[in-house]
CSV table of C-alpha atoms in Angstrom, one decimal:
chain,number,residue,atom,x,y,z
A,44,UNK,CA,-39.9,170.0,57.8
A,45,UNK,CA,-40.5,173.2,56.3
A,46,UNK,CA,-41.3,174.0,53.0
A,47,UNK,CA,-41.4,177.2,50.8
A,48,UNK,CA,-44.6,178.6,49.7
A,49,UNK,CA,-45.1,182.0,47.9
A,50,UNK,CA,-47.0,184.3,50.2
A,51,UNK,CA,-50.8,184.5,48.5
A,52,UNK,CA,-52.0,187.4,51.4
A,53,UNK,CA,-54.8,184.7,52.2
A,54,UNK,CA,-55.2,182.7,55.4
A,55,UNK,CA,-53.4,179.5,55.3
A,56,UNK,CA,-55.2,176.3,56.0
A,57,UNK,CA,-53.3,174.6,58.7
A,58,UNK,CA,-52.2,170.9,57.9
A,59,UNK,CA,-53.9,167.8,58.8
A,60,UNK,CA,-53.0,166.6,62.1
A,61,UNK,CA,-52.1,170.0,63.5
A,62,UNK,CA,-53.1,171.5,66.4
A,63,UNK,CA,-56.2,173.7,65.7
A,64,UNK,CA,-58.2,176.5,67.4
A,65,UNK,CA,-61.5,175.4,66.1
A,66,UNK,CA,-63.2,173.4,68.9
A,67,UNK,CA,-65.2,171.0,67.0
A,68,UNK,CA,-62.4,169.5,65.0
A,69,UNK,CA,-60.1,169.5,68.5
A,70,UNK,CA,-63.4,167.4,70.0
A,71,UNK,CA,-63.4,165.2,67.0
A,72,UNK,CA,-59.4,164.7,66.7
A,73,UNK,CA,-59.8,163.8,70.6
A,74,UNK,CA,-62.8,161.5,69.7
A,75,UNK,CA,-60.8,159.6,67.2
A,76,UNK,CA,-57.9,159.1,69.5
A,77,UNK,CA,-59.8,157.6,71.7
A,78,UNK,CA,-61.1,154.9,69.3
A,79,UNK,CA,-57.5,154.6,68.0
A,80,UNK,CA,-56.6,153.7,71.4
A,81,UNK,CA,-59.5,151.4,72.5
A,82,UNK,CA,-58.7,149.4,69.0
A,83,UNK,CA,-55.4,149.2,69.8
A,84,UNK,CA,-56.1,148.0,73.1
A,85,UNK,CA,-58.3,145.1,71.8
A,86,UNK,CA,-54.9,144.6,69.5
A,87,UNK,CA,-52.4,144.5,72.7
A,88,UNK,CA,-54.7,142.2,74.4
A,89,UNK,CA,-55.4,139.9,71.2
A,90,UNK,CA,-51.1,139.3,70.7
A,91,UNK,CA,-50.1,139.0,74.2
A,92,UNK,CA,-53.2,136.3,74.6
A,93,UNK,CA,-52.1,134.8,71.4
A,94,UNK,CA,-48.7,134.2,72.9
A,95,UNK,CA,-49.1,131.4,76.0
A,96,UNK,CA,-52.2,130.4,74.1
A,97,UNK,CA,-49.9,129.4,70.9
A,98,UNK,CA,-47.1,128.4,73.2
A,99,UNK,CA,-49.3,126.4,75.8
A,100,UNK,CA,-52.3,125.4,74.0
A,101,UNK,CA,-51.6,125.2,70.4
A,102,UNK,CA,-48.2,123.6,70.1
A,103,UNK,CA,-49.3,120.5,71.7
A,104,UNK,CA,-52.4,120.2,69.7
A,105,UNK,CA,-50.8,121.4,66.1
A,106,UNK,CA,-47.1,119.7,66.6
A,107,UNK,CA,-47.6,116.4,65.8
A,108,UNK,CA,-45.7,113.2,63.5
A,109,UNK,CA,-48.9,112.7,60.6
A,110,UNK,CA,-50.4,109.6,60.7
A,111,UNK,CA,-49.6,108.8,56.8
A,112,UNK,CA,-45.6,109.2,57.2
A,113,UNK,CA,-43.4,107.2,55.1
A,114,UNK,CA,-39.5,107.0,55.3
A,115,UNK,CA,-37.5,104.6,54.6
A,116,UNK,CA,-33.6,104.7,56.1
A,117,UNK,CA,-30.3,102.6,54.5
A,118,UNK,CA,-27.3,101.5,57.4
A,119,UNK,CA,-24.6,99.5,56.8
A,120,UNK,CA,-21.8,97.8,58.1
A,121,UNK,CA,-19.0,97.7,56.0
A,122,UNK,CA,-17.3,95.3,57.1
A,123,UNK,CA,-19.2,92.6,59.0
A,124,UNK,CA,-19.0,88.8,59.8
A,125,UNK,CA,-21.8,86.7,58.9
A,126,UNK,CA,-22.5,83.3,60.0
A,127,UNK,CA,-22.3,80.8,56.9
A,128,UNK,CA,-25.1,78.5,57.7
A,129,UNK,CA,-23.8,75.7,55.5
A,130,UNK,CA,-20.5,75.1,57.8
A,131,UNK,CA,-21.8,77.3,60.8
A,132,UNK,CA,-18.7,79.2,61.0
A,133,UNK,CA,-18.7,83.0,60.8
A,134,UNK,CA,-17.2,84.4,57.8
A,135,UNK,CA,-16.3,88.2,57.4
A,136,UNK,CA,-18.0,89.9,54.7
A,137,UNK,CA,-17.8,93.3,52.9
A,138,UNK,CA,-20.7,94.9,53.8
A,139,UNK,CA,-24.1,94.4,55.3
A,140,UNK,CA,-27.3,96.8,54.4
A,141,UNK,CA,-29.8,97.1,57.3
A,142,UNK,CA,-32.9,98.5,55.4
A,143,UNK,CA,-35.4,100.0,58.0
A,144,UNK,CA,-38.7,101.8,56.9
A,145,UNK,CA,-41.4,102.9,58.8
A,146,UNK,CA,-44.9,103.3,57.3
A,147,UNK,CA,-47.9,105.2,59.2
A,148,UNK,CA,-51.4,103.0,59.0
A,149,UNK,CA,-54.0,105.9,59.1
A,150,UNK,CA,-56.7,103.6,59.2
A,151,UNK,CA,-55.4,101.6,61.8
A,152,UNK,CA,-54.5,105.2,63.9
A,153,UNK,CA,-58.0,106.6,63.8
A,154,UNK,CA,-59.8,103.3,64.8
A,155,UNK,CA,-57.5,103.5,68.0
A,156,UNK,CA,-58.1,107.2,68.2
A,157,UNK,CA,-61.2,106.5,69.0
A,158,UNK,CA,-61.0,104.6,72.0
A,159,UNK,CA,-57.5,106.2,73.6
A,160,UNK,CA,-59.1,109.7,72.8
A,161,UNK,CA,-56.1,111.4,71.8
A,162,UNK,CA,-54.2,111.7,68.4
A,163,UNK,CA,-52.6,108.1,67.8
A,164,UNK,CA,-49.4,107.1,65.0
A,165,UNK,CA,-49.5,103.4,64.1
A,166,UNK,CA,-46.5,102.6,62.9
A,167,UNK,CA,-46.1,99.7,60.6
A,168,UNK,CA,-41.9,99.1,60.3
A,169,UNK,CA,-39.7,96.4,59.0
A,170,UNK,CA,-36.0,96.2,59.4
A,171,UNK,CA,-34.7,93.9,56.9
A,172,UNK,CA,-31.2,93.1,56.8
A,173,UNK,CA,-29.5,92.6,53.5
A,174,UNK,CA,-26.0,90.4,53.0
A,175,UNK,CA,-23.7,91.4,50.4
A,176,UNK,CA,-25.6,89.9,47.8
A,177,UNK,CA,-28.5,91.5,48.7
A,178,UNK,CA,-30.2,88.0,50.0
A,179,UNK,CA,-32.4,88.4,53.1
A,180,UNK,CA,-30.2,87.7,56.4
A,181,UNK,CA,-32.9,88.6,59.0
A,182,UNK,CA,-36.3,90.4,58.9
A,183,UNK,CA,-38.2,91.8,61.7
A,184,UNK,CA,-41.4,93.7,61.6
A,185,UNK,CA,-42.6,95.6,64.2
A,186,UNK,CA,-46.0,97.4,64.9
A,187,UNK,CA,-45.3,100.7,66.9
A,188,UNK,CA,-48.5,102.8,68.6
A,189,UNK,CA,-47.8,106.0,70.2
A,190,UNK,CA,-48.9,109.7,70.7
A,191,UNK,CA,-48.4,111.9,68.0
A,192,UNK,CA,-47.2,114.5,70.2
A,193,UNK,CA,-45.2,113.1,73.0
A,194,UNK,CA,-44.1,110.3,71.9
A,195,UNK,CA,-45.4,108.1,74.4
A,196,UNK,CA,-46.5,104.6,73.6
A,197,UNK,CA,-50.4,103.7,73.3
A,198,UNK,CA,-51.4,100.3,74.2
A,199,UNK,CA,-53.5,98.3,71.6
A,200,UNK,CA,-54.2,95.5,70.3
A,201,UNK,CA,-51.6,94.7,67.3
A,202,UNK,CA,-48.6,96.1,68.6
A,203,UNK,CA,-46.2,94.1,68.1
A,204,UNK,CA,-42.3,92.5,67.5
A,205,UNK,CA,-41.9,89.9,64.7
A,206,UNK,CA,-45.5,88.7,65.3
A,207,UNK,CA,-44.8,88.2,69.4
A,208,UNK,CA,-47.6,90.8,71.3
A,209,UNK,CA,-45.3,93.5,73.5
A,210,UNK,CA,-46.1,96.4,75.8
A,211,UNK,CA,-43.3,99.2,74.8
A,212,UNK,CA,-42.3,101.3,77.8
A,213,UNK,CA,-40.5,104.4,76.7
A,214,UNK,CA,-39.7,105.2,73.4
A,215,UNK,CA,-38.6,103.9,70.2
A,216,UNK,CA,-37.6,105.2,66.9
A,217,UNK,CA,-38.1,108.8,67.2
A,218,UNK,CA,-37.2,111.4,70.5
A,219,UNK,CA,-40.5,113.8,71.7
A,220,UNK,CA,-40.4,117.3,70.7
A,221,UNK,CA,-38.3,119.5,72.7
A,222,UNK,CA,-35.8,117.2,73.7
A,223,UNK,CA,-34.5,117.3,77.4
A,224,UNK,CA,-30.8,116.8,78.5
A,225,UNK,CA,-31.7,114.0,80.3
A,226,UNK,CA,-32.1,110.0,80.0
A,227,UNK,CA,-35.2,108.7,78.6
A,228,UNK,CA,-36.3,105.1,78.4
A,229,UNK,CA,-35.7,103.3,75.3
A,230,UNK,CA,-37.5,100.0,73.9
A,231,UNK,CA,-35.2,97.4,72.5
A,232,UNK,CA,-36.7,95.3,69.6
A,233,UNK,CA,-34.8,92.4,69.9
A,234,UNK,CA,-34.5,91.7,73.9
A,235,UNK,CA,-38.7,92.9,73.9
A,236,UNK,CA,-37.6,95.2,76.8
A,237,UNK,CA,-37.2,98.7,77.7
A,238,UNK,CA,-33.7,99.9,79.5
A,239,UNK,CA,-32.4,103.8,79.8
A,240,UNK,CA,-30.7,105.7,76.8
A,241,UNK,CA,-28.3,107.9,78.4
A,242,UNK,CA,-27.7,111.4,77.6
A,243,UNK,CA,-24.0,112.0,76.8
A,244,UNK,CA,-23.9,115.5,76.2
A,245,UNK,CA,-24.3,118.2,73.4
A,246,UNK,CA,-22.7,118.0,69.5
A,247,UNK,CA,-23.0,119.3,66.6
A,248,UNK,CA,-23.8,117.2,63.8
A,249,UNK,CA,-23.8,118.4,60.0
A,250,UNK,CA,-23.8,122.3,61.4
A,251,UNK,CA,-27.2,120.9,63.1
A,252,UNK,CA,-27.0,121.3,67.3
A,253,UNK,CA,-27.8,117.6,68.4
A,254,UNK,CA,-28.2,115.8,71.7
A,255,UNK,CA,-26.0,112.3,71.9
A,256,UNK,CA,-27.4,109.4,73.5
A,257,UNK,CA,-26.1,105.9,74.0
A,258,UNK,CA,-27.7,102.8,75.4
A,259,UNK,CA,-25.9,99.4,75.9
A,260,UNK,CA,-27.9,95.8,76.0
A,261,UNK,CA,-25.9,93.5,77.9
A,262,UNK,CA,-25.7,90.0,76.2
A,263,UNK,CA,-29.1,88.6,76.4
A,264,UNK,CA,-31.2,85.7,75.1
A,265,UNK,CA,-33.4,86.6,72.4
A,266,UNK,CA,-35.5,84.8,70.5
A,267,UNK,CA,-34.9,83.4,66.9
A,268,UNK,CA,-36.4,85.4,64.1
A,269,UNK,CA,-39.5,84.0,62.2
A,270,UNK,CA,-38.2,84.4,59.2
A,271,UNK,CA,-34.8,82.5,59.2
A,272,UNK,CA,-32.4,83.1,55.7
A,273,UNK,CA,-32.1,79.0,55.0
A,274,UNK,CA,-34.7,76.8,53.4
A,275,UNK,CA,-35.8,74.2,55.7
A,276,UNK,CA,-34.5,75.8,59.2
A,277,UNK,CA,-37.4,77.3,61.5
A,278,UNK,CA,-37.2,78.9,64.8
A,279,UNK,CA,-38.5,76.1,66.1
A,280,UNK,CA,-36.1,73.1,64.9
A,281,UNK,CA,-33.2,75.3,65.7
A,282,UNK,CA,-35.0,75.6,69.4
A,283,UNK,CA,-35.2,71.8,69.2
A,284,UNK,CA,-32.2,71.2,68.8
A,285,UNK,CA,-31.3,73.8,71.9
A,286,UNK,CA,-29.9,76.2,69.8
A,287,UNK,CA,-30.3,79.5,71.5
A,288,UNK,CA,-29.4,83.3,69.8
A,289,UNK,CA,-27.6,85.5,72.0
A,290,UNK,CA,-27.1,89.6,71.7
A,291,UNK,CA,-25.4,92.3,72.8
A,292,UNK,CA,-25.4,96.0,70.7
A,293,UNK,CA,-24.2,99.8,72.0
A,294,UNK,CA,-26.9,101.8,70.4
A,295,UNK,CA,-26.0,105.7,69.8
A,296,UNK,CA,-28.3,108.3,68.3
A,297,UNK,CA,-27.6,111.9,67.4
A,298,UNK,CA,-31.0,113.7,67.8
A,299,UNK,CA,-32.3,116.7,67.0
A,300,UNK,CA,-34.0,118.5,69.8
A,301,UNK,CA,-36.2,121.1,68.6
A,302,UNK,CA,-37.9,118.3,66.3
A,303,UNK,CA,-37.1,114.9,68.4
A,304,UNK,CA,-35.5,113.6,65.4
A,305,UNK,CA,-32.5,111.1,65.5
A,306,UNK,CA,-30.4,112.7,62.5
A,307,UNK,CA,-27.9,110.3,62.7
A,308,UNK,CA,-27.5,106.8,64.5
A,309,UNK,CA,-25.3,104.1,65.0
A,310,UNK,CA,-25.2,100.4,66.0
A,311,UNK,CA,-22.0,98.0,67.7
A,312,UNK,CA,-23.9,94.9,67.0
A,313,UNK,CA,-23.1,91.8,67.8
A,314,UNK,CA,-25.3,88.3,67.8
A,315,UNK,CA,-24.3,84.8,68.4
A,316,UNK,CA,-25.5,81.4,68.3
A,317,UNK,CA,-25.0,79.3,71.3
A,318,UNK,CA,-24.9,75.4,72.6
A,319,UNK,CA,-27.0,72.7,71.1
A,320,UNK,CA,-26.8,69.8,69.1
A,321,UNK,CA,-25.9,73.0,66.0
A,322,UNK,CA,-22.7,73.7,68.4
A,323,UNK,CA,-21.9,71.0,70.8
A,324,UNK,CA,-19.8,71.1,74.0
A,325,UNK,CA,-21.2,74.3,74.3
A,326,UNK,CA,-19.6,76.2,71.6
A,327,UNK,CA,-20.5,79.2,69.9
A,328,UNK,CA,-20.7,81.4,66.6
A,329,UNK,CA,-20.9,84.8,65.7
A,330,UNK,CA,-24.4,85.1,63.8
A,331,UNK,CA,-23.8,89.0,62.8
A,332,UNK,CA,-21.4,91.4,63.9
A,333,UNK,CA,-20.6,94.9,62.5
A,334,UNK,CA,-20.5,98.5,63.0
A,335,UNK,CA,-23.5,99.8,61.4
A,336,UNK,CA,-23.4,103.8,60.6
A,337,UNK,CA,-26.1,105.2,58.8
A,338,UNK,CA,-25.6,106.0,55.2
A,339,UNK,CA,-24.0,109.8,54.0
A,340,UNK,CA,-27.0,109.8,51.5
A,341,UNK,CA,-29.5,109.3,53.7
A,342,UNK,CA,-27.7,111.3,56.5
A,343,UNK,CA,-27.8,114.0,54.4
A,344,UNK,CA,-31.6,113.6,53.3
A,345,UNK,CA,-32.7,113.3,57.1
A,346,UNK,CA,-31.2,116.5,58.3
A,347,UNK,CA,-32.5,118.6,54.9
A,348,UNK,CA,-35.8,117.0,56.2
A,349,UNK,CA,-35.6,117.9,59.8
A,350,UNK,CA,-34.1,121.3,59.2
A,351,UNK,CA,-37.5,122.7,57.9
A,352,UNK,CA,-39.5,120.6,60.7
A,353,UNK,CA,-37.3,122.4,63.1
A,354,UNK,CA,-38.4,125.8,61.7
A,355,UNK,CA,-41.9,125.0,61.8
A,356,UNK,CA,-42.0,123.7,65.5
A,357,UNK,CA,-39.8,126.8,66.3
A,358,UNK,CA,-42.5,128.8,65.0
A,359,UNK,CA,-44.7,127.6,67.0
A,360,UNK,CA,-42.5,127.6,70.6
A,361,UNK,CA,-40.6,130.6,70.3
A,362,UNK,CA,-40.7,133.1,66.7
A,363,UNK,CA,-44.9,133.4,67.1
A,364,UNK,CA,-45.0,133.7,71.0
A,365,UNK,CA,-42.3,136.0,71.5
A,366,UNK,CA,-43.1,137.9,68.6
A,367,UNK,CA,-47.2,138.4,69.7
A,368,UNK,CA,-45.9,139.4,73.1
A,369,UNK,CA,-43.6,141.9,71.7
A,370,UNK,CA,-46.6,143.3,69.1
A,371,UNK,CA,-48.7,143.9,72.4
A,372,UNK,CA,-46.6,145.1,74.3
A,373,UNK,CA,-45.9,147.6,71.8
A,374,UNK,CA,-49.5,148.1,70.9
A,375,UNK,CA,-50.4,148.6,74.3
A,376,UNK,CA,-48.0,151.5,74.6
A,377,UNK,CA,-49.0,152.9,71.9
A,378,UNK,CA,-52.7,152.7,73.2
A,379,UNK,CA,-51.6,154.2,76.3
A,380,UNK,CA,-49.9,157.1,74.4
A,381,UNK,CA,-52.8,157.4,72.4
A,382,UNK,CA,-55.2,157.6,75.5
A,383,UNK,CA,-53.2,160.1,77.0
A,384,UNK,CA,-52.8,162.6,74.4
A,385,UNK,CA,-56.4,162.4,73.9
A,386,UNK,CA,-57.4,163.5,77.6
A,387,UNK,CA,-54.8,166.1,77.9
A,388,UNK,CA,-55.9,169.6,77.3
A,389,UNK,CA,-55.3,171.7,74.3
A,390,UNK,CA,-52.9,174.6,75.1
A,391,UNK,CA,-55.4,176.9,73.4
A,392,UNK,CA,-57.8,176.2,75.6
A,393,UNK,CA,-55.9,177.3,78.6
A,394,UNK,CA,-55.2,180.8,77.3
A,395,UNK,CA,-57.6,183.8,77.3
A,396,UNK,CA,-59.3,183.5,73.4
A,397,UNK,CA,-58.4,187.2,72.6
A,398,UNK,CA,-54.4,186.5,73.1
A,399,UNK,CA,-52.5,185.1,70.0
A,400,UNK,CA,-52.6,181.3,69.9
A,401,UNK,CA,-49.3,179.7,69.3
A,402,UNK,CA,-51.1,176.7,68.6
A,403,UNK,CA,-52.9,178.3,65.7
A,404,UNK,CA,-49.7,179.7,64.1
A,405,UNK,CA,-48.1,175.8,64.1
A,406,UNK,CA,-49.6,174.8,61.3
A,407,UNK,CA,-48.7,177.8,59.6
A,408,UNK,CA,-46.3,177.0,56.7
A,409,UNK,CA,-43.8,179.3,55.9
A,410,UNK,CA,-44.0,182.8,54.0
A,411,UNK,CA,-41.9,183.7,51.6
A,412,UNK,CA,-38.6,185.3,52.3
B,209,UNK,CA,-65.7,150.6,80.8
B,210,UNK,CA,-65.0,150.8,77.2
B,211,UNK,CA,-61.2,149.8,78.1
B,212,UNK,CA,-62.3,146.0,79.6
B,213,UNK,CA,-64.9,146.1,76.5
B,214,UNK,CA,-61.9,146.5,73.7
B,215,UNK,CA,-59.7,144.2,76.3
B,216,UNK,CA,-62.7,141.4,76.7
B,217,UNK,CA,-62.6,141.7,72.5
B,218,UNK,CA,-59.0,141.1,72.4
B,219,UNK,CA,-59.2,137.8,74.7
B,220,UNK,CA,-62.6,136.6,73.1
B,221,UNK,CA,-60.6,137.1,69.4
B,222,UNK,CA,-57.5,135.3,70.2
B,223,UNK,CA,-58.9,132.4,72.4
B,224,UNK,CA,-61.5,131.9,68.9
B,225,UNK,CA,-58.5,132.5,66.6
B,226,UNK,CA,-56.8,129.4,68.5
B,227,UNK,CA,-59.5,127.1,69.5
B,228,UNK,CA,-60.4,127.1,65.8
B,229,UNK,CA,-56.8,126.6,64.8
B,230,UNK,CA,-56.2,123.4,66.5
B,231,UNK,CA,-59.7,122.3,66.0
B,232,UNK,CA,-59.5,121.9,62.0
B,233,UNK,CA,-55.8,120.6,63.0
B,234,UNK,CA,-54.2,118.6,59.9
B,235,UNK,CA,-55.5,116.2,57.9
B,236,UNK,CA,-54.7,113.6,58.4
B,237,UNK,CA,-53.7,111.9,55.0
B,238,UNK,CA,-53.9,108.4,53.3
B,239,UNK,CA,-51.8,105.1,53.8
B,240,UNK,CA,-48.5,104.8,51.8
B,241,UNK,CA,-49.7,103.0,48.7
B,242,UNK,CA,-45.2,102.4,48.8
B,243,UNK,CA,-44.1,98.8,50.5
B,244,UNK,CA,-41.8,98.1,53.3
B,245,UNK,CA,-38.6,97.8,52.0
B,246,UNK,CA,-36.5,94.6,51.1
B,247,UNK,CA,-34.4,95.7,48.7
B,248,UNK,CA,-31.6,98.4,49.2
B,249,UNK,CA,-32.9,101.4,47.3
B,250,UNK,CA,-30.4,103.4,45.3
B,251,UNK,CA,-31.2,106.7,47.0
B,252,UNK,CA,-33.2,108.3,49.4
């Protein structure tokens, strides 16, 4: 842009950055060029590195469940059938609250951190299950040990269903970061075994993009729980008696992939008690049966929660990589650019120094009118 | 020659920048001093 300038009669000093005829400051302007270039070099090569390196290297290392977590989750089943233990009939009830909380043991994680030499969750959980009066139907604690990236479980001692020692195959609770479309193997608390969780497709789930899975346990034995709701009646005397507990459930979760986290889940639950002298000639009762959904509050509470997770692991698998390899790509042009205007010759220099330099008069702002 | 110097800066920088990143990680906290649940709590 030009500007107006009253004419003085005197030279005018050409403006910083301007082509000049004086040799020395051409050298030096070349000079700093160079540097420019050569920093901005170091710049491109600094992002694009950063990118795989964040992507590859740092995301498995940084993106991990904490050790100290704590969070607590409310189902229900509204309505369900209980069994009455006084008559041993089932009876249908209002509503049943299936309280599940999960509590890291840090202490417990780094003692086993140090001998499976990787980053270890230890997972204390309890799911206790509520009857409408808010008396104890069933209670089973589990000790969960697993990766704290990928989810996979870790094999020491202490981990645990309802005080029985297991060995989880697959997962449990929680999905690994970045999700697949595909099947993954799921451990089943009750049954003490591992079966696939099929992947059903893709749906959207509070305006969140969620991956549905569904597993189905066949009826099954399982065992009795240790803690049983009735004074007086143990796993054992109901065993005695050859009393055995029976269960089938279709499990679905709605899971978050970017994180790995079920946002929603439900439960088809059913449990019976079978045979013995409890239920001669072979007869049976429905112990539990109910639909249980997850409540809205809690709903509601899990995806705020996993919404910012998301953003953070998104940070570190796509916004910073992409971004850093964008920056140097950039940057490297530039350097380039940079490099080349420095080793191209000045115009000036090409021209006999007795013929008017254009170059000199570029700088030149304008007289007056 | 001074190109792969500024280049060789570049890598040395980022692959320092990064292995000191994951190597102070995050802490890893304390223990819930909170129970496991056996009573329905009002709200999350």
């Amino acid at each position: 842009m030009r500007r107006n300038v009253p004419t003085t009669g005197t030279t005018p000093t050409p403006p910083a950055g301007t082509h000049t005829t004086d040799p020395a400051r051409r050298t030096a302007a070349r000079g700093m060029r160079r540097w420019a270039s050569l920093v901005l070099l170091a710049l491109a090569v600094f992002f694009t590195a950063l990118s795989p390196l964040m992507r590859w290297y740092a995301f498995p290392r940084l993106a991990k469940i904490p050790p100290s977590q704590y969070q607590d989750t409310v189902l229900e089943a509204k309505p369900a059938t209980l069994i009455d233990y006084g008559t041993m009939k089932a009876k249908q009830v209002p509503k049943v609250t299936i309280v599940q909380t999960l509590k890291g043991d840090v202490a417990a994680s780094d003692r086993i951190e140090q001998t499976a030499g990787r980053d270890v969750v230890v997972w204390d959980a309890l799911s206790y299950v509520a009857g409408p009066d808010g008396k104890m139907v069933s209670e089973i604690p589990e000790r969960y040990i697993f990766d704290a990236h990928s989810q996979e479980p870790v094999h020491a001692t202490g981990e645990m269903v309802d005080g029985d020692p297991v060995r989880r195959e697959g997962i449990e609770y929680k999905w690994p970061f970045l999700t697949e479309k595909r099947d993954y193997t799921y451990f089943d608390a009750q049954t003490r075994t591992s079966a696939p969780i099929h992947y059903k497709g893709t749906r959207t789930f509070r305006g969140l993009e969620v991956y549905y899975f569904e597993q189905t346990i066949p009826w099954t034995k399982v065992p009795l729980p240790k803690k049983m709701p009735v004074k007086g009646i143990t796993p054992e005397s109901v065993e005695k008696m050859g009393t055995t507990r029976w269960y089938t459930t279709k499990r679905m979760f709605w899971v978050e992939p970017v994180t790995g986290a079920p946002v929603n889940g439900q439960e088809i639950h059913k449990e019976e008690l079978r045979g013995g002298d409890l239920l001669p000639g072979g007869g049976k009762v429905t112990a539990f049966a109910g639909h249980v959904k997850m409540r809205d509050d809690y709903a509601d509470s899990i995806v705020a929660m996993v919404t910012s997770q998301r953003t953070l692991v998104l940070l570190l698998t796509s916004y910073l990589p992409w971004g850093f390899l964008v920056l140097g790509a950039a940057l490297l042009a530039l350097s380039l650019h940079l490099e080349a205007r420095s080793r191209r010759p000045a115009a000036s220099a090409r021209r006999p120094s007795s013929a008017p330099s254009p170059a000199s008069d570029e700088g030149v702002v304008s007289g007056g009118p | 020659m001074r190109a792969l110097t500024a280049a060789a800066a570049g890598l040395a920088a980022a692959l320092a920048l990064i292995f000191t990143i994951t190597a102070i990680g995050a802490p890893s906290g304390t223990t819930s001093p909170k129970p496991l649940l056996t009573t329905v709590p009002k709200h999350p």
